mmCIF file of N, CA and C in Angstrom:
data_model
loop_
_atom_site.group_PDB
_atom_site.id
_atom_site.type_symbol
_atom_site.label_atom_id
_atom_site.label_comp_id
_atom_site.label_asym_id
_atom_site.label_seq_id
_atom_site.Cartn_x
_atom_site.Cartn_y
_atom_site.Cartn_z
ATOM 1 N N MET A 300 -19.887 44.056 22.956
ATOM 2 C CA MET A 300 -20.265 45.198 24.195
ATOM 3 C C MET A 300 -20.278 46.267 23.853
ATOM 4 N N GLN A 301 -21.701 46.899 24.634
ATOM 5 C CA GLN A 301 -22.025 48.437 24.240
ATOM 6 C C GLN A 301 -20.511 49.105 25.009
ATOM 7 N N GLU A 302 -20.520 50.150 24.134
ATOM 8 C CA GLU A 302 -19.176 51.319 24.773
ATOM 9 C C GLU A 302 -19.428 51.773 26.375
ATOM 10 N N GLU A 303 -20.902 51.806 26.227
ATOM 11 C CA GLU A 303 -21.339 52.563 27.701
ATOM 12 C C GLU A 303 -21.172 51.786 28.729
ATOM 13 N N LEU A 304 -21.011 50.191 28.547
ATOM 14 C CA LEU A 304 -20.998 49.410 29.313
ATOM 15 C C LEU A 304 -19.465 48.818 29.720
ATOM 16 N N TYR A 305 -18.681 49.269 28.865
ATOM 17 C CA TYR A 305 -17.433 48.937 29.009
ATOM 18 C C TYR A 305 -16.523 49.474 30.255
ATOM 19 N N LEU A 306 -15.529 48.293 30.697
ATOM 20 C CA LEU A 306 -15.127 48.476 32.247
ATOM 21 C C LEU A 306 -13.742 48.844 32.213
ATOM 22 N N ASP A 307 -12.907 48.974 31.086
ATOM 23 C CA ASP A 307 -11.733 49.156 31.426
ATOM 24 C C ASP A 307 -11.378 50.757 31.199
ATOM 25 N N HIS A 308 -11.683 51.174 32.350
ATOM 26 C CA HIS A 308 -11.620 53.136 32.123
ATOM 27 C C HIS A 308 -11.479 53.308 33.769
ATOM 28 N N GLN A 309 -11.054 54.438 33.993
ATOM 29 C CA GLN A 309 -10.910 54.966 35.263
ATOM 30 C C GLN A 309 -12.144 54.836 36.129
ATOM 31 N N MET A 310 -12.084 54.882 37.427
ATOM 32 C CA MET A 310 -13.082 54.463 38.562
ATOM 33 C C MET A 310 -13.960 53.393 38.121
ATOM 34 N N SER A 311 -13.492 52.230 37.240
ATOM 35 C CA SER A 311 -14.537 51.056 36.990
ATOM 36 C C SER A 311 -13.665 49.749 37.474
ATOM 37 N N ILE A 312 -14.200 48.579 37.512
ATOM 38 C CA ILE A 312 -13.461 47.494 38.168
ATOM 39 C C ILE A 312 -12.401 46.887 37.105
ATOM 40 N N GLY A 313 -12.758 47.155 35.803
ATOM 41 C CA GLY A 313 -11.928 46.326 34.516
ATOM 42 C C GLY A 313 -12.560 45.145 33.977
ATOM 43 N N GLU A 314 -12.448 44.849 32.709
ATOM 44 C CA GLU A 314 -12.895 44.079 32.423
ATOM 45 C C GLU A 314 -12.244 42.359 32.758
ATOM 46 N N ASN A 315 -10.980 42.487 33.140
ATOM 47 C CA ASN A 315 -10.609 41.149 33.638
ATOM 48 C C ASN A 315 -11.117 40.770 35.232
ATOM 49 N N SER A 316 -11.339 41.871 36.130
ATOM 50 C CA SER A 316 -11.650 41.640 37.317
ATOM 51 C C SER A 316 -13.156 41.531 37.277
ATOM 52 N N PHE A 317 -13.791 41.935 36.320
ATOM 53 C CA PHE A 317 -15.464 41.623 36.523
ATOM 54 C C PHE A 317 -15.604 40.044 35.933
ATOM 55 N N ALA A 318 -14.652 39.854 34.812
ATOM 56 C CA ALA A 318 -15.011 38.241 34.618
ATOM 57 C C ALA A 318 -14.570 37.483 35.846
ATOM 58 N N THR A 319 -13.388 37.751 36.361
ATOM 59 C CA THR A 319 -13.005 36.879 37.613
ATOM 60 C C THR A 319 -14.084 36.908 38.502
ATOM 61 N N ILE A 320 -14.799 37.760 39.071
ATOM 62 C CA ILE A 320 -16.007 37.980 39.870
ATOM 63 C C ILE A 320 -16.931 37.180 39.368
ATOM 64 N N CYS A 321 -17.352 37.256 38.186
ATOM 65 C CA CYS A 321 -18.746 36.747 37.559
ATOM 66 C C CYS A 321 -18.288 35.099 37.645
ATOM 67 N N GLN A 322 -17.285 34.704 37.231
ATOM 68 C CA GLN A 322 -16.770 33.037 37.108
ATOM 69 C C GLN A 322 -16.941 32.860 38.644
ATOM 70 N N MET A 323 -16.430 33.418 40.065
ATOM 71 C CA MET A 323 -16.646 33.053 41.110
ATOM 72 C C MET A 323 -18.050 33.153 41.639
ATOM 73 N N LEU A 324 -18.905 34.084 41.182
ATOM 74 C CA LEU A 324 -20.239 33.870 41.338
ATOM 75 C C LEU A 324 -21.015 32.731 40.923
ATOM 76 N N ARG A 325 -20.504 32.409 39.737
ATOM 77 C CA ARG A 325 -21.318 30.869 39.153
ATOM 78 C C ARG A 325 -20.827 29.988 39.814
ATOM 79 N N GLN A 326 -20.131 29.681 40.684
ATOM 80 C CA GLN A 326 -19.486 28.666 41.300
ATOM 81 C C GLN A 326 -20.487 28.533 42.770
ATOM 82 N N ILE A 327 -21.235 29.728 42.978
ATOM 83 C CA ILE A 327 -21.881 29.608 44.160
ATOM 84 C C ILE A 327 -23.326 29.192 44.168
ATOM 85 N N PRO A 328 -23.337 27.733 44.545
ATOM 86 C CA PRO A 328 -24.798 27.063 44.269
ATOM 87 C C PRO A 328 -26.031 27.878 44.855
ATOM 88 N N ASP A 329 -27.242 27.891 44.036
ATOM 89 C CA ASP A 329 -28.381 28.714 44.258
ATOM 90 C C ASP A 329 -28.296 30.297 44.823
ATOM 91 N N LEU A 330 -27.445 30.624 44.408
ATOM 92 C CA LEU A 330 -27.089 32.150 44.662
ATOM 93 C C LEU A 330 -28.506 32.953 44.014
ATOM 94 N N LYS A 331 -28.949 33.672 44.982
ATOM 95 C CA LYS A 331 -30.223 34.388 45.087
ATOM 96 C C LYS A 331 -30.133 35.889 44.966
ATOM 97 N N TYR A 332 -29.105 36.438 45.886
ATOM 98 C CA TYR A 332 -28.990 37.644 46.107
ATOM 99 C C TYR A 332 -27.572 38.199 46.263
ATOM 100 N N LEU A 333 -27.374 39.270 45.835
ATOM 101 C CA LEU A 333 -26.450 39.952 45.608
ATOM 102 C C LEU A 333 -26.240 41.489 46.218
ATOM 103 N N VAL A 334 -25.469 41.939 46.816
ATOM 104 C CA VAL A 334 -25.466 43.426 47.374
ATOM 105 C C VAL A 334 -23.955 44.028 46.806
ATOM 106 N N GLU A 335 -23.974 45.053 46.049
ATOM 107 C CA GLU A 335 -22.880 45.642 45.597
ATOM 108 C C GLU A 335 -22.924 47.312 46.200
ATOM 109 N N PHE A 336 -21.662 47.384 46.662
ATOM 110 C CA PHE A 336 -21.496 48.608 47.144
ATOM 111 C C PHE A 336 -20.514 49.602 46.047
ATOM 112 N N GLY A 337 -21.389 50.563 45.377
ATOM 113 C CA GLY A 337 -20.641 51.325 44.518
ATOM 114 C C GLY A 337 -21.340 51.254 43.386
ATOM 115 N N SER A 338 -22.131 51.777 42.458
ATOM 116 C CA SER A 338 -22.866 51.478 41.466
ATOM 117 C C SER A 338 -22.201 52.002 40.300
ATOM 118 N N GLY A 339 -22.646 51.548 38.908
ATOM 119 C CA GLY A 339 -22.359 51.679 37.842
ATOM 120 C C GLY A 339 -22.411 51.172 36.655
ATOM 121 N N ARG A 340 -21.376 50.993 36.001
ATOM 122 C CA ARG A 340 -21.643 50.058 34.806
ATOM 123 C C ARG A 340 -21.400 48.560 35.288
ATOM 124 N N SER A 341 -20.645 48.306 36.229
ATOM 125 C CA SER A 341 -20.501 46.832 36.693
ATOM 126 C C SER A 341 -22.022 46.595 36.991
ATOM 127 N N SER A 342 -22.623 47.474 37.755
ATOM 128 C CA SER A 342 -24.088 46.895 38.097
ATOM 129 C C SER A 342 -24.885 46.770 36.987
ATOM 130 N N ILE A 343 -24.960 47.342 35.927
ATOM 131 C CA ILE A 343 -25.636 46.993 34.877
ATOM 132 C C ILE A 343 -25.206 45.421 34.078
ATOM 133 N N ARG A 344 -23.786 45.392 34.235
ATOM 134 C CA ARG A 344 -23.233 44.147 33.734
ATOM 135 C C ARG A 344 -23.573 43.142 34.582
ATOM 136 N N LEU A 345 -23.726 43.273 35.735
ATOM 137 C CA LEU A 345 -23.888 42.238 36.798
ATOM 138 C C LEU A 345 -25.261 41.611 36.482
ATOM 139 N N ALA A 346 -26.312 42.752 36.144
ATOM 140 C CA ALA A 346 -27.498 42.414 35.807
ATOM 141 C C ALA A 346 -28.019 41.671 34.853
ATOM 142 N N LEU A 347 -27.263 41.799 33.871
ATOM 143 C CA LEU A 347 -27.078 41.377 32.456
ATOM 144 C C LEU A 347 -26.472 39.942 32.733
ATOM 145 N N ALA A 348 -25.468 39.644 33.436
ATOM 146 C CA ALA A 348 -24.891 38.412 33.296
ATOM 147 C C ALA A 348 -25.520 37.853 34.380
ATOM 148 N N PHE A 349 -26.321 38.086 35.333
ATOM 149 C CA PHE A 349 -27.267 37.202 36.445
ATOM 150 C C PHE A 349 -28.727 37.570 36.169
ATOM 151 N N PRO A 350 -29.446 37.222 35.536
ATOM 152 C CA PRO A 350 -30.624 37.626 35.544
ATOM 153 C C PRO A 350 -31.898 37.057 36.405
ATOM 154 N N HIS A 351 -31.165 36.000 36.831
ATOM 155 C CA HIS A 351 -31.822 35.104 37.979
ATOM 156 C C HIS A 351 -31.631 35.432 39.444
ATOM 157 N N ILE A 352 -30.809 36.445 39.363
ATOM 158 C CA ILE A 352 -30.181 37.104 41.054
ATOM 159 C C ILE A 352 -30.953 38.425 41.145
ATOM 160 N N GLU A 353 -31.361 38.381 42.357
ATOM 161 C CA GLU A 353 -31.813 39.884 42.978
ATOM 162 C C GLU A 353 -30.700 40.611 43.060
ATOM 163 N N ILE A 354 -30.408 41.930 42.701
ATOM 164 C CA ILE A 354 -29.127 42.567 43.103
ATOM 165 C C ILE A 354 -29.599 44.139 43.559
ATOM 166 N N MET A 355 -28.844 44.384 44.685
ATOM 167 C CA MET A 355 -28.984 45.732 45.340
ATOM 168 C C MET A 355 -27.723 46.356 45.199
ATOM 169 N N SER A 356 -27.549 47.515 44.603
ATOM 170 C CA SER A 356 -26.443 48.266 44.208
ATOM 171 C C SER A 356 -26.527 49.613 45.155
ATOM 172 N N ILE A 357 -25.881 49.575 46.276
ATOM 173 C CA ILE A 357 -25.892 50.828 47.038
ATOM 174 C C ILE A 357 -24.893 52.033 46.782
ATOM 175 N N GLU A 358 -25.286 53.180 46.587
ATOM 176 C CA GLU A 358 -24.511 54.146 45.757
ATOM 177 C C GLU A 358 -24.357 55.638 46.935
ATOM 178 N N ASN A 359 -23.116 55.923 47.214
ATOM 179 C CA ASN A 359 -22.660 57.093 48.015
ATOM 180 C C ASN A 359 -23.054 58.648 47.345
ATOM 181 N N GLU A 360 -22.761 58.488 46.182
ATOM 182 C CA GLU A 360 -22.798 59.652 45.093
ATOM 183 C C GLU A 360 -24.077 59.635 44.473
ATOM 184 N N LYS A 361 -24.649 60.933 44.734
ATOM 185 C CA LYS A 361 -26.151 60.993 43.964
ATOM 186 C C LYS A 361 -25.692 60.995 42.500
ATOM 187 N N LYS A 362 -24.966 61.618 42.091
ATOM 188 C CA LYS A 362 -24.804 61.899 40.348
ATOM 189 C C LYS A 362 -24.469 60.604 39.897
ATOM 190 N N GLN A 363 -23.562 59.709 40.175
ATOM 191 C CA GLN A 363 -23.082 58.346 40.062
ATOM 192 C C GLN A 363 -24.491 57.747 40.228
ATOM 193 N N CYS A 364 -25.520 57.690 41.016
ATOM 194 C CA CYS A 364 -26.560 56.886 41.096
ATOM 195 C C CYS A 364 -27.563 57.280 40.224
ATOM 196 N N GLU A 365 -27.547 58.540 39.924
ATOM 197 C CA GLU A 365 -28.395 58.901 38.776
ATOM 198 C C GLU A 365 -27.929 58.388 37.628
ATOM 199 N N GLU A 366 -26.687 58.524 37.209
ATOM 200 C CA GLU A 366 -26.122 57.843 35.892
ATOM 201 C C GLU A 366 -26.339 56.220 35.714
ATOM 202 N N THR A 367 -26.235 55.526 36.793
ATOM 203 C CA THR A 367 -26.534 54.237 36.804
ATOM 204 C C THR A 367 -27.780 53.978 36.614
ATOM 205 N N LEU A 368 -28.766 54.580 36.988
ATOM 206 C CA LEU A 368 -30.301 54.464 36.886
ATOM 207 C C LEU A 368 -30.511 54.817 35.412
ATOM 208 N N ALA A 369 -30.009 55.748 34.706
ATOM 209 C CA ALA A 369 -30.131 55.959 33.433
ATOM 210 C C ALA A 369 -29.614 54.612 32.432
ATOM 211 N N LEU A 370 -28.594 54.096 32.987
ATOM 212 C CA LEU A 370 -27.758 53.008 32.129
ATOM 213 C C LEU A 370 -29.117 51.889 32.373
ATOM 214 N N LEU A 371 -29.401 51.600 33.744
ATOM 215 C CA LEU A 371 -30.322 50.834 33.913
ATOM 216 C C LEU A 371 -31.503 50.735 33.114
ATOM 217 N N GLN A 372 -32.127 51.817 32.899
ATOM 218 C CA GLN A 372 -33.432 51.937 31.962
ATOM 219 C C GLN A 372 -33.083 52.012 30.757
ATOM 220 N N THR A 373 -31.673 51.816 30.325
ATOM 221 C CA THR A 373 -31.537 51.648 28.998
ATOM 222 C C THR A 373 -31.284 50.173 28.313
ATOM 223 N N PHE A 374 -30.557 49.631 29.545
ATOM 224 C CA PHE A 374 -29.919 48.281 29.301
ATOM 225 C C PHE A 374 -30.831 46.967 29.447
ATOM 226 N N VAL A 375 -31.621 47.149 30.796
ATOM 227 C CA VAL A 375 -32.091 46.186 31.519
ATOM 228 C C VAL A 375 -33.209 46.308 31.527
ATOM 229 N N SER A 376 -34.179 45.342 31.327
ATOM 230 C CA SER A 376 -35.886 45.439 30.765
ATOM 231 C C SER A 376 -36.600 44.868 32.069
ATOM 232 N N ASP A 377 -36.010 44.292 32.769
ATOM 233 C CA ASP A 377 -36.819 43.897 34.024
ATOM 234 C C ASP A 377 -36.215 44.576 35.257
ATOM 235 N N SER A 378 -36.751 44.272 36.360
ATOM 236 C CA SER A 378 -36.464 45.123 37.828
ATOM 237 C C SER A 378 -35.872 44.256 38.910
ATOM 238 N N HIS A 379 -35.052 43.373 38.274
ATOM 239 C CA HIS A 379 -33.797 42.180 39.651
ATOM 240 C C HIS A 379 -32.955 43.299 40.075
ATOM 241 N N LEU A 380 -32.529 44.473 39.667
ATOM 242 C CA LEU A 380 -31.536 45.449 39.994
ATOM 243 C C LEU A 380 -32.362 46.698 40.757
ATOM 244 N N SER A 381 -31.913 46.785 42.118
ATOM 245 C CA SER A 381 -32.380 47.715 42.656
ATOM 246 C C SER A 381 -31.154 48.707 42.898
ATOM 247 N N LEU A 382 -31.370 50.107 42.793
ATOM 248 C CA LEU A 382 -30.042 50.940 43.252
ATOM 249 C C LEU A 382 -30.765 51.925 44.584
ATOM 250 N N LYS A 383 -29.836 51.925 45.477
ATOM 251 C CA LYS A 383 -30.111 52.430 46.824
ATOM 252 C C LYS A 383 -29.324 53.934 46.858
ATOM 253 N N TYR A 384 -29.515 54.916 47.101
ATOM 254 C CA TYR A 384 -28.865 56.431 47.199
ATOM 255 C C TYR A 384 -28.502 56.325 48.806
ATOM 256 N N ARG A 385 -27.396 55.971 49.355
ATOM 257 C CA ARG A 385 -27.242 56.030 50.775
ATOM 258 C C ARG A 385 -25.742 56.995 51.065
ATOM 259 N N PRO A 386 -25.814 58.145 51.347
ATOM 260 C CA PRO A 386 -24.615 58.914 51.175
ATOM 261 C C PRO A 386 -24.102 58.672 52.439
ATOM 262 N N LEU A 387 -22.960 58.185 52.645
ATOM 263 C CA LEU A 387 -22.022 57.888 53.877
ATOM 264 C C LEU A 387 -22.019 59.098 54.834
ATOM 265 N N GLN A 388 -21.999 58.925 56.115
ATOM 266 C CA GLN A 388 -21.903 59.622 57.128
ATOM 267 C C GLN A 388 -20.751 59.262 58.271
ATOM 268 N N PHE A 389 -19.554 59.742 58.208
ATOM 269 C CA PHE A 389 -18.814 59.572 58.853
ATOM 270 C C PHE A 389 -18.927 60.038 60.439
ATOM 271 N N GLN A 390 -18.698 58.834 61.217
ATOM 272 C CA GLN A 390 -18.982 58.850 62.740
ATOM 273 C C GLN A 390 -17.537 58.719 63.373
ATOM 274 N N GLN A 391 -17.667 59.276 64.615
ATOM 275 C CA GLN A 391 -16.402 59.031 65.653
ATOM 276 C C GLN A 391 -16.836 58.854 66.668
ATOM 277 N N TYR A 392 -16.330 57.542 67.178
ATOM 278 C CA TYR A 392 -16.451 56.720 68.335
ATOM 279 C C TYR A 392 -15.563 56.760 69.415
ATOM 280 N N GLY A 393 -16.013 57.247 70.605
ATOM 281 C CA GLY A 393 -14.846 56.947 71.764
ATOM 282 C C GLY A 393 -13.942 58.191 72.089
#
């Protein structure tokens, strides 16, 4: 595993949790699409683990989105992962 994609560090899901999620996703028959909120190393790892699934990762922080895009360009050769920068906007109702 490339060190840049290792998930056992602060602000990341962790290797064990990622493995559990992948195991669960592999049990879904005919999975074609996946939406992830919060991009990063895990986004790239998902793209590598599931090359047959269209993945959209939605990111709130511009810097994180840019860092994930750089990883995407380095590690993923096709375009089945799309990154969307969408800043959160807090709203109050009532």
